[in-house]
């Protein structure tokens, strides 16, 4: 019988594993997030997003899986979304946010889904929340009106729609600035007696757009809260955020590291209450400075850097139960690994060393023996894993997409190192199509990374998916060109003021070196990217010297001067190009690095896309570039997403994007 089963399984996998990844399959994959370990260490609570293509939504429900992976339970299943779920401190209930009654509110229920109770009825909804360790309080964030609005100024014109500003910023990420700010509140655990801990302050916590509950932390004795906030009147020109501590019953908030002028954020108290660990970036105005791991001694009030000898960016952190070590995620070259560092002396080591990314949901069981985390690679999205505290015995716990991937052909992932024009070595991923045959000739995509300071690692993205690219019959080369973290801060810093210089030469070097491979058809090359990667494709369009047959640019920077006047965080262009464009000493940086300066050389088909709600790289950049292509008679296409921001997030929009991109590339590159 066992022999028959083995033969049947082999035949099944051989016969039915014939599909390649399609946009429809990709966007409908289940999406694990927010794993939380129960206080007793026996269960993992997690959120799973299930996309519904016909409704163009991702429905989020809550699940449990046992620590041994043997038992899995779905505990919510309704038309609303449940998210930000956590355990109550005693482990008897689960609390979460839900939109079932409109704006997100806090609900609790038993771990089997029974006894559902609504805890809050906050007018503007809840953004983030967590329980105090003693279970007596809940902190949360919500929008509070601080400034006057038009109704206050012009009550006689109630139907008028107008925005009036007297200072920057006027908008941020994907929202226009208004009278509201996200404030930190504390209330009793039953939802009563809410207190604003930031009364009257025109500031937000957490930081938008990426900050969440990890930027707010309880002290172990439940008497104090540490939170991240950017309390400055010059919001657009500085990165100077601070970690503030405030008593639970309110009072003066104290910045624990006021001498630092760059980002300070993501505080986390040690279990013994002696320390606050937090992230810190030293240089003001540089959002991609080395992310240091700092320790604040609550007794002496002194701050020291724990990660002095680590030339990488510290990511998610978790204290060991004895407060003697910190585990954290960070790049190690082109991979995200889990590190361990000693509090006493700052000595560190990597616990994971395999070819996957380990980068979400870090937790340690109460007995201190097991680490929980999420893992992904270019062939698989996140699943929950566990391993021993020393990094051994990695075990997969969830298998939410195994049924899909059982019949999907994987792509082949390789690594290469190239020699740049100045002699430096740089890393690149090479992704080969399913059923790759080295004796055949393939078209190639040169993938241009965004950020610009963002590593190409073993990630599985729904917006820029390497498996999808290669499954369409393309070889993909994805260079970690200079200007990305993971390879030391000096390599990361090398792109600033030189966007169109050596970083672009790295992309061309990787392209040229790959063309020496017998399986690459050098007459069928294309380049694509988003944001700073979209910038790269615009720049290459004017400087590629007939290498490429087609380009794709999403949310790309086309004119660095006009972008300066329409973006929202001016510290970014000020750092990357030296200062404002009208200052004569910085003008050469804008001229040599702006793609629009090279449009006389444009002659290659290009697809351009943008989101109308993108205020980081406004869609006007796409309009400018498309106008040039059209006026020059270049085959070109413009795709505008009215409800998307810098990212394409909705499932139908994502599917359309992939179809449009590969229809375009196939026409002008693959099938030319």
XYZ file of C-alpha atoms in Angstrom:
672
model
C 0.000 0.000 0.000
C 2.768 2.464 0.923
C 4.533 1.675 -2.353
C 1.296 2.354 -4.255
C 0.825 5.664 -2.451
C 4.400 6.708 -3.240
C 3.973 5.828 -6.933
C 0.604 7.648 -7.066
C 2.103 10.738 -5.417
C 4.951 10.764 -7.925
C 2.574 10.399 -10.863
C 0.266 13.119 -9.462
C 3.096 15.594 -8.985
C 4.589 14.788 -12.380
C 1.331 15.012 -14.309
C -0.316 17.931 -12.574
C 2.643 20.170 -11.693
C 2.457 21.695 -15.155
C 1.171 25.207 -14.517
C 3.259 28.334 -14.510
C 2.397 31.227 -12.246
C -0.201 33.588 -13.731
C -1.329 37.012 -12.492
C -4.673 35.526 -11.416
C -2.955 32.830 -9.345
C -0.460 35.294 -7.880
C -2.934 37.892 -6.659
C -5.214 35.254 -5.119
C -2.543 33.637 -2.936
C -3.333 33.639 0.772
C -1.331 36.150 2.781
C -0.108 35.434 6.309
C 0.689 38.350 8.609
C 0.817 39.491 12.252
C 1.722 36.211 14.029
C 1.396 36.475 17.813
C 2.510 33.847 20.334
C 0.110 33.068 23.192
C 1.311 33.888 26.730
C 1.523 30.176 27.565
C 3.496 29.461 24.387
C 1.085 26.828 23.090
C -0.628 28.680 20.237
C 0.191 31.128 17.469
C -2.496 33.601 16.457
C -2.183 34.978 12.958
C -4.038 36.939 10.340
C -4.686 35.500 6.925
C -5.768 37.650 4.015
C -7.801 35.782 1.423
C -8.112 37.770 -1.813
C -11.458 37.770 -3.606
C -10.730 38.661 -7.208
C -14.344 39.255 -8.202
C -14.924 41.672 -5.305
C -11.463 43.229 -5.625
C -10.824 42.868 -1.890
C -8.638 40.968 0.520
C -10.731 39.546 3.369
C -8.801 39.169 6.602
C -9.666 36.509 9.171
C -7.998 35.161 12.295
C -6.477 31.721 12.678
C -4.715 29.674 15.330
C -2.040 27.052 14.895
C -0.537 24.999 17.705
C 3.153 25.357 18.491
C 3.752 21.829 17.220
C 1.923 22.620 13.966
C -0.511 19.741 14.371
C -3.717 21.707 15.000
C -5.059 24.614 12.953
C -8.267 26.546 13.630
C -10.078 29.362 11.862
C -11.706 31.556 14.500
C -13.357 34.345 12.476
C -15.236 34.130 9.196
C -17.396 37.055 8.165
C -17.669 39.777 5.550
C -15.740 42.334 7.601
C -11.992 42.283 8.130
C -10.333 41.402 11.423
C -6.761 42.567 11.934
C -4.142 43.685 14.489
C -5.153 40.742 16.687
C -3.340 40.170 20.005
C -3.708 38.029 23.104
C -4.948 39.514 26.344
C -2.154 39.314 28.940
C -3.786 36.381 30.753
C -4.085 34.460 27.487
C -7.781 33.800 27.968
C -9.065 36.037 25.187
C -8.136 37.472 21.827
C -8.521 41.175 21.101
C -8.592 42.573 17.588
C -9.708 45.422 15.371
C -12.706 45.008 13.104
C -14.620 47.175 10.654
C -17.878 45.265 11.132
C -19.591 48.385 12.517
C -17.833 50.966 10.355
C -14.610 52.556 11.617
C -12.154 50.055 13.182
C -12.972 49.288 16.820
C -11.542 46.941 19.449
C -13.343 43.656 20.053
C -12.569 40.715 22.307
C -13.615 37.061 22.164
C -12.720 33.700 23.587
C -10.035 31.765 21.750
C -12.722 29.577 20.170
C -14.473 32.648 18.732
C -17.334 32.775 21.247
C -18.381 35.586 23.588
C -17.699 38.402 21.129
C -17.704 41.837 22.777
C -17.193 45.322 21.396
C -14.880 47.296 23.689
C -14.652 50.713 22.028
C -16.819 53.132 20.125
C -14.247 55.768 19.189
C -15.590 58.283 16.686
C -12.650 58.226 14.275
C -11.816 54.570 14.808
C -8.770 52.872 16.315
C -5.430 52.806 14.497
C -3.232 50.718 16.822
C -3.676 49.216 20.282
C -2.087 47.007 22.940
C -2.761 45.865 26.512
C -0.678 46.829 29.504
C 1.250 43.847 30.931
C -0.987 43.811 34.022
C -4.108 43.779 31.832
C -5.647 46.860 33.454
C -5.226 49.288 30.566
C -5.331 49.518 26.780
C -3.339 52.062 24.825
C -4.596 53.032 21.400
C -4.173 55.649 18.698
C -6.912 57.639 17.016
C -7.262 60.881 15.075
C -7.945 64.019 17.096
C -8.904 67.429 15.770
C -6.181 69.915 16.695
C -6.290 72.642 14.043
C -9.126 74.754 12.664
C -10.920 73.529 9.562
C -12.989 75.377 6.974
C -16.180 75.032 9.027
C -14.470 76.920 11.820
C -13.199 79.646 9.505
C -16.150 80.008 7.145
C -19.259 78.608 8.742
C -21.315 80.811 6.397
C -20.129 78.689 3.424
C -20.936 75.140 4.543
C -20.966 73.630 1.037
C -17.556 74.924 -0.025
C -14.771 72.421 -0.626
C -11.398 74.101 -0.266
C -8.014 73.436 1.354
C -6.084 76.341 2.859
C -2.459 76.092 4.010
C 0.074 78.479 5.451
C 3.046 76.103 5.714
C 4.369 72.765 4.507
C 3.482 69.953 4.383
C 0.226 70.200 2.504
C 0.021 66.457 1.906
C 1.848 63.299 2.933
C 2.143 59.869 1.272
C -1.451 59.565 -0.012
C -3.463 62.022 2.092
C -3.885 65.777 2.161
C -3.031 67.291 5.514
C -6.055 68.312 7.575
C -6.962 69.340 11.111
C -6.514 65.849 12.567
C -3.487 64.159 14.147
C -3.034 60.589 15.366
C -2.727 60.723 19.161
C -1.852 58.193 21.831
C -4.602 57.389 24.355
C -4.878 55.143 27.399
C -8.132 53.755 28.762
C -9.271 51.093 31.192
C -9.416 47.601 29.698
C -13.219 47.770 29.677
C -13.101 50.785 27.353
C -13.815 53.505 29.925
C -11.950 56.639 31.028
C -9.897 57.385 27.898
C -7.049 59.887 28.380
C -5.155 61.670 25.586
C -1.432 61.458 26.376
C -0.601 64.087 23.714
C -3.170 66.803 24.512
C -3.177 69.683 22.037
C -0.084 68.476 20.150
C -0.055 68.884 16.340
C 1.960 65.685 15.921
C 1.340 62.054 15.023
C 2.232 58.722 16.500
C 3.134 56.345 14.963
C 5.047 57.719 11.969
C 3.318 57.409 8.605
C 3.184 55.629 6.251
C 5.002 52.561 7.587
C 4.860 52.901 11.366
C 2.589 50.699 13.472
C 2.263 49.387 16.999
C 5.981 48.516 17.026
C 6.582 52.250 17.553
C 4.750 52.192 20.919
C 5.692 50.075 23.946
C 4.577 49.384 27.538
C 6.975 49.250 30.468
C 6.875 45.856 32.258
C 5.289 47.429 35.351
C 2.499 49.022 33.246
C 3.319 52.483 34.622
C 4.974 54.025 31.573
C 4.686 54.091 27.790
C 7.397 54.790 25.234
C 6.305 56.058 21.834
C 7.761 57.407 18.602
C 6.913 60.915 17.474
C 8.333 63.595 15.210
C 7.774 66.725 17.287
C 9.120 69.400 14.984
C 7.835 72.497 13.240
C 9.967 71.712 10.189
C 8.406 68.378 9.269
C 9.417 68.326 5.600
C 13.116 69.111 6.071
C 14.128 66.869 8.953
C 14.023 63.238 10.024
C 14.354 64.204 13.682
C 11.885 61.919 15.433
C 12.276 60.942 19.061
C 11.416 58.157 21.464
C 9.315 59.721 24.231
C 8.368 58.260 27.594
C 5.199 59.326 29.388
C 3.450 58.131 32.582
C 0.357 56.000 31.992
C -1.839 58.578 33.712
C -0.469 61.433 31.586
C 2.066 64.158 32.114
C 5.164 65.557 30.465
C 6.663 63.391 27.726
C 10.462 63.120 27.816
C 12.688 62.515 24.774
C 15.184 59.845 25.857
C 17.818 60.751 23.225
C 17.406 64.473 22.405
C 21.000 64.900 21.232
C 20.370 62.674 18.209
C 18.979 64.609 15.239
C 18.065 61.709 12.959
C 15.289 59.142 13.317
C 14.765 57.500 16.724
C 11.927 54.979 16.806
C 10.571 51.508 17.668
C 11.200 51.380 21.443
C 10.998 48.061 23.308
C 11.389 47.637 27.085
C 13.468 44.762 28.398
C 11.536 42.165 30.462
C 13.430 43.193 33.618
C 12.564 46.862 33.039
C 16.177 48.049 33.058
C 16.488 48.987 29.395
C 14.679 50.440 26.423
C 16.055 49.173 23.135
C 15.282 51.288 20.071
C 16.288 52.100 16.501
C 18.344 55.180 15.766
C 19.644 56.793 12.573
C 22.397 59.297 13.223
C 22.382 61.717 10.280
C 19.514 64.197 10.113
C 17.754 64.274 6.769
C 18.986 60.836 5.692
C 16.198 58.281 5.872
C 18.560 55.488 4.779
C 21.319 55.912 7.312
C 22.536 52.808 9.150
C 19.807 51.659 11.532
C 21.568 51.293 14.870
C 20.393 49.284 17.866
C 20.534 51.548 20.911
C 20.062 50.917 24.622
C 18.619 53.466 27.039
C 19.458 52.753 30.685
C 16.329 53.749 32.605
C 18.300 54.261 35.811
C 21.255 56.307 34.534
C 19.364 57.879 31.562
C 22.364 57.149 29.324
C 22.116 55.937 25.723
C 24.689 53.628 24.164
C 24.901 51.872 20.808
C 24.832 48.103 21.084
C 25.420 47.356 17.388
C 28.664 49.309 16.871
C 30.460 46.445 15.159
C 27.580 45.527 12.827
C 27.626 47.312 9.472
C 23.997 46.425 8.694
C 20.530 47.824 9.366
C 18.832 46.427 12.457
C 15.228 45.401 11.824
C 12.611 43.809 14.069
C 13.822 43.190 17.635
C 12.786 40.946 20.537
C 14.341 40.545 23.989
C 15.251 37.150 25.365
C 13.313 36.314 28.502
C 16.312 36.925 30.788
C 16.986 40.390 29.289
C 20.586 39.395 28.509
C 20.274 39.200 24.713
C 18.301 40.674 21.861
C 17.301 38.825 18.730
C 16.804 40.898 15.603
C 16.470 40.686 11.853
C 18.923 42.326 9.468
C 20.327 41.888 6.010
C 23.370 39.693 5.623
C 24.338 40.505 2.068
C 21.310 39.681 -0.130
C 19.390 37.814 2.589
C 17.488 38.735 5.742
C 18.740 36.662 8.666
C 18.044 36.421 12.390
C 20.855 37.690 14.598
C 21.601 37.405 18.315
C 23.469 40.120 20.214
C 24.686 40.210 23.820
C 23.586 43.170 25.903
C 26.733 43.043 28.028
C 29.353 43.392 25.284
C 27.589 43.844 21.914
C 28.974 40.616 20.475
C 26.675 39.255 17.788
C 26.202 36.263 15.534
C 23.750 35.079 12.896
C 21.421 32.272 13.926
C 20.066 31.548 10.438
C 22.329 30.971 7.471
C 20.107 29.479 4.761
C 18.955 30.947 1.445
C 15.632 32.364 2.706
C 14.426 35.613 4.215
C 13.534 35.464 7.930
C 11.855 38.765 8.693
C 8.560 38.958 10.526
C 6.825 37.888 13.726
C 9.902 37.330 15.903
C 8.932 35.819 19.259
C 10.447 33.576 21.928
C 8.461 30.950 23.841
C 8.100 31.372 27.633
C 10.565 28.553 28.297
C 13.167 30.384 26.222
C 13.837 27.363 24.013
C 12.065 28.223 20.755
C 12.059 31.137 18.291
C 9.087 31.890 16.054
C 9.435 33.793 12.794
C 8.136 34.026 9.232
C 10.065 32.878 6.192
C 9.779 33.503 2.447
C 11.768 33.290 -0.758
C 11.248 34.125 -4.420
C 9.257 30.913 -4.932
C 7.072 31.126 -1.807
C 5.272 33.823 0.218
C 5.397 34.016 4.014
C 4.760 30.938 6.142
C 5.261 30.642 9.903
C 8.292 28.711 11.154
C 9.935 27.830 14.437
C 13.481 26.856 15.395
C 15.527 26.140 18.485
C 16.946 29.133 20.343
C 20.376 28.354 18.876
C 19.058 28.461 15.297
C 18.885 24.716 14.728
C 15.948 22.511 13.703
C 13.995 24.946 11.543
C 10.430 23.666 11.205
C 7.607 24.899 9.001
C 4.306 25.279 10.878
C 1.826 26.683 8.335
C 1.145 25.535 4.786
C -1.468 27.998 3.602
C -0.493 27.945 -0.084
C 0.968 24.460 -0.426
C -2.019 23.225 -2.424
C -1.467 25.958 -5.014
C 2.280 25.511 -5.306
C 1.928 21.752 -5.590
C 0.864 22.320 -9.200
C 2.988 25.391 -9.977
C 6.394 25.076 -11.567
C 9.068 26.836 -9.503
C 11.617 29.176 -11.003
C 15.350 28.609 -10.613
C 17.170 31.082 -8.365
C 20.887 31.701 -8.775
C 23.395 34.264 -7.505
C 26.178 35.978 -9.424
C 28.858 38.507 -8.605
C 29.885 41.027 -11.239
C 32.857 43.393 -11.468
C 31.783 47.012 -11.781
C 33.497 49.568 -14.011
C 35.505 50.842 -11.035
C 36.612 47.332 -10.054
C 34.184 46.838 -7.188
C 32.280 43.551 -6.916
C 28.508 43.582 -6.663
C 25.841 40.948 -6.179
C 22.930 40.064 -8.453
C 20.141 37.531 -8.435
C 19.453 35.618 -11.619
C 16.000 34.053 -11.883
C 15.567 31.454 -14.602
C 12.211 30.386 -16.078
C 10.555 27.060 -15.214
C 11.877 24.210 -17.371
C 14.938 26.310 -18.154
C 17.032 24.897 -21.005
C 20.553 26.329 -21.279
C 20.597 25.388 -24.957
C 17.764 27.785 -25.759
C 17.809 31.563 -26.175
C 15.741 33.666 -23.757
C 14.698 37.311 -23.562
C 15.933 39.059 -20.436
C 14.556 41.578 -17.950
C 16.997 43.832 -16.134
C 15.156 44.577 -12.906
C 15.881 48.014 -11.448
C 15.408 48.200 -7.692
C 13.474 50.989 -6.006
C 14.142 52.719 -2.729
C 16.682 53.683 -3.869
C 18.187 52.250 -0.678
C 16.443 48.881 -0.577
C 18.046 45.441 -0.858
C 16.902 42.883 -3.392
C 16.615 39.893 -1.101
C 14.701 36.630 -1.097
C 11.338 38.365 -0.939
C 8.037 37.327 -2.476
C 6.228 40.481 -3.536
C 2.732 40.845 -4.953
C 3.700 44.042 -6.757
C 7.123 43.072 -8.133
C 7.222 39.322 -8.269
C 10.301 37.668 -9.743
C 8.583 34.299 -9.995
C 5.881 35.911 -12.124
C 8.442 37.612 -14.357
C 10.420 34.439 -14.984
C 7.253 32.352 -15.400
C 6.452 34.498 -18.434
C 9.514 33.073 -20.152
C 12.096 35.719 -19.256
C 15.447 35.400 -17.552
C 15.594 38.090 -14.854
C 18.776 39.719 -13.622
C 18.224 41.728 -10.422
C 21.415 43.563 -9.420
C 22.058 44.840 -5.913
C 23.673 47.902 -7.470
C 25.425 50.387 -5.267
C 22.947 52.280 -3.152
C 21.359 49.337 -1.318
C 21.859 48.127 2.282
C 23.062 44.658 3.203
C 26.579 45.121 1.836
C 27.833 47.731 4.288
C 26.800 51.360 4.770
C 29.458 52.688 2.391
C 27.905 50.708 -0.493
C 24.475 52.008 0.531
C 25.680 55.634 0.677
C 27.284 55.475 -2.770
C 24.101 56.398 -4.666
C 23.511 59.757 -2.985
C 24.269 62.652 -5.364
C 25.136 60.090 -8.035
C 21.825 58.514 -9.041
C 22.652 58.617 -12.737
C 26.310 57.704 -12.267
C 27.844 54.477 -11.003
C 24.537 52.893 -9.862
C 23.299 53.043 -13.459
C 26.631 51.717 -14.699
C 26.180 48.764 -12.349
C 22.837 48.000 -14.013
C 24.427 48.195 -17.453
C 27.376 46.058 -16.346
C 25.034 43.342 -15.056
C 23.114 43.506 -18.338
C 26.249 43.278 -20.472
C 27.755 40.454 -18.425
C 24.563 38.434 -18.636
C 24.573 38.888 -22.406
C 27.761 36.824 -22.461
C 25.723 33.812 -21.342
C 24.842 31.560 -24.264
C 21.181 31.378 -23.224
C 20.555 35.153 -23.368
C 19.326 36.716 -26.602
C 21.011 40.111 -26.486
C 18.580 41.407 -29.100
C 15.628 40.867 -26.748
C 16.406 42.845 -23.600
C 14.085 44.993 -21.504
C 14.317 46.913 -18.245
C 11.667 47.567 -15.617
C 11.340 49.070 -12.153
C 9.281 51.206 -9.765
C 9.934 54.401 -7.821
C 13.737 54.793 -7.889
C 13.617 51.753 -10.178
C 11.192 53.665 -12.374
C 13.687 56.522 -12.311
C 16.337 54.043 -13.481
C 14.274 52.947 -16.472
C 13.656 56.581 -17.432
C 17.391 57.272 -17.141
C 18.316 54.143 -19.091
C 15.864 55.132 -21.833
C 18.123 58.101 -22.576
C 21.460 56.388 -21.975
C 21.236 52.696 -22.862
C 22.851 53.006 -26.315
C 20.503 50.587 -28.076
C 20.797 47.765 -25.510
C 17.106 47.476 -24.646
C 14.022 46.827 -26.759
C 11.436 47.997 -24.199
C 11.075 49.749 -20.843
C 8.525 49.664 -18.021
C 8.440 52.418 -15.385
C 5.999 52.560 -12.476
C 5.890 55.582 -10.137
C 9.201 56.673 -11.598
C 10.991 59.980 -11.063
C 11.296 61.661 -14.463
C 12.236 65.263 -13.649
C 14.009 65.661 -10.312
C 13.378 69.422 -10.345
C 9.593 69.290 -10.792
C 9.451 66.342 -8.388
C 11.138 68.523 -5.751
C 8.213 70.941 -5.898
C 5.483 68.315 -5.681
C 6.788 65.667 -3.281
C 6.179 65.920 0.474
C 9.360 65.023 2.416
C 11.936 67.518 1.196
C 14.712 66.107 3.359
C 14.883 63.301 0.790
C 15.838 65.334 -2.325
C 17.896 67.671 -0.165
C 20.023 64.725 0.943
C 20.080 62.824 -2.326
C 20.970 65.838 -4.489
C 22.738 68.042 -1.933
C 20.103 70.727 -1.439
C 17.382 72.652 -3.315
C 17.628 72.838 -7.093
C 17.673 76.636 -7.218
C 20.927 76.820 -5.270
C 23.661 77.171 -7.892
C 26.060 74.838 -6.109
C 23.542 71.965 -6.230
C 22.172 72.564 -9.738
C 24.826 70.315 -11.396
C 23.569 67.379 -9.310
C 20.065 67.886 -10.669
C 21.209 68.337 -14.259
C 23.431 65.259 -14.448
C 21.008 62.989 -12.588
C 17.628 63.922 -14.050
C 16.244 61.573 -16.753
C 14.401 64.415 -18.463
C 17.759 65.896 -19.489
C 18.366 62.935 -21.819
C 15.034 62.664 -23.653
C 16.652 63.640 -26.953
C 18.024 60.084 -26.956
C 14.660 58.404 -26.332
C 13.712 56.014 -29.133
C 12.527 52.824 -27.392
C 8.977 51.624 -26.587
C 7.997 52.402 -23.001
C 5.093 51.610 -20.694
C 4.515 54.118 -17.893
C 2.171 53.771 -14.910
C 1.301 55.689 -11.750
C -1.231 56.015 -8.943
C -3.233 59.231 -8.666
C -2.961 59.154 -4.858
C 0.823 58.930 -4.954
C 2.160 62.059 -3.285
C 5.703 60.695 -2.836
C 6.318 60.554 -6.615
C 3.264 62.393 -7.981
C 1.584 60.996 -11.077
C 2.514 64.186 -12.929
C 5.962 62.607 -13.352
C 4.341 59.842 -15.413
C 2.378 62.388 -17.437
C 5.545 64.328 -18.251
C 7.359 61.210 -19.435
C 4.402 59.927 -21.450
C 4.032 63.293 -23.148
C 7.667 63.141 -24.259
C 7.283 59.615 -25.641
C 4.115 60.520 -27.505
C 5.504 63.734 -28.960
C 8.573 61.860 -30.158
C 6.406 59.195 -31.809
C 7.712 56.408 -29.580
C 5.351 53.435 -29.050
C 4.151 54.039 -25.506
C 1.345 53.337 -23.096
C 0.172 55.140 -19.953
C -1.691 53.369 -17.136
C -3.157 55.472 -14.315
C -4.681 53.966 -11.165
C -7.124 56.523 -9.676
C -7.340 54.952 -6.206
C -3.783 53.660 -5.768
C -0.868 55.433 -4.122
C 2.850 54.702 -4.554
C 1.975 51.003 -4.509
C -0.552 48.980 -6.485
C -2.453 47.168 -3.731
C -5.866 46.081 -4.977
C -6.031 42.573 -6.426
C -7.741 43.378 -9.735
C -5.451 46.352 -10.307
C -2.456 44.111 -9.634
C -3.728 41.509 -12.108
C -4.338 44.139 -14.778
C -0.879 45.559 -14.199
C 0.844 42.227 -14.841
C -1.243 41.566 -17.934
C -0.492 45.022 -19.350
C 3.209 44.811 -18.561
C 3.774 41.455 -20.178
C 1.524 42.155 -23.143
C 3.738 45.181 -23.741
C 7.053 43.407 -23.144
C 6.037 40.405 -25.202
C 5.104 42.660 -28.117
C 8.236 44.793 -28.167
C 10.821 42.456 -26.646
C 9.973 38.767 -26.352
C 8.243 38.351 -29.720
C 10.085 40.997 -31.727
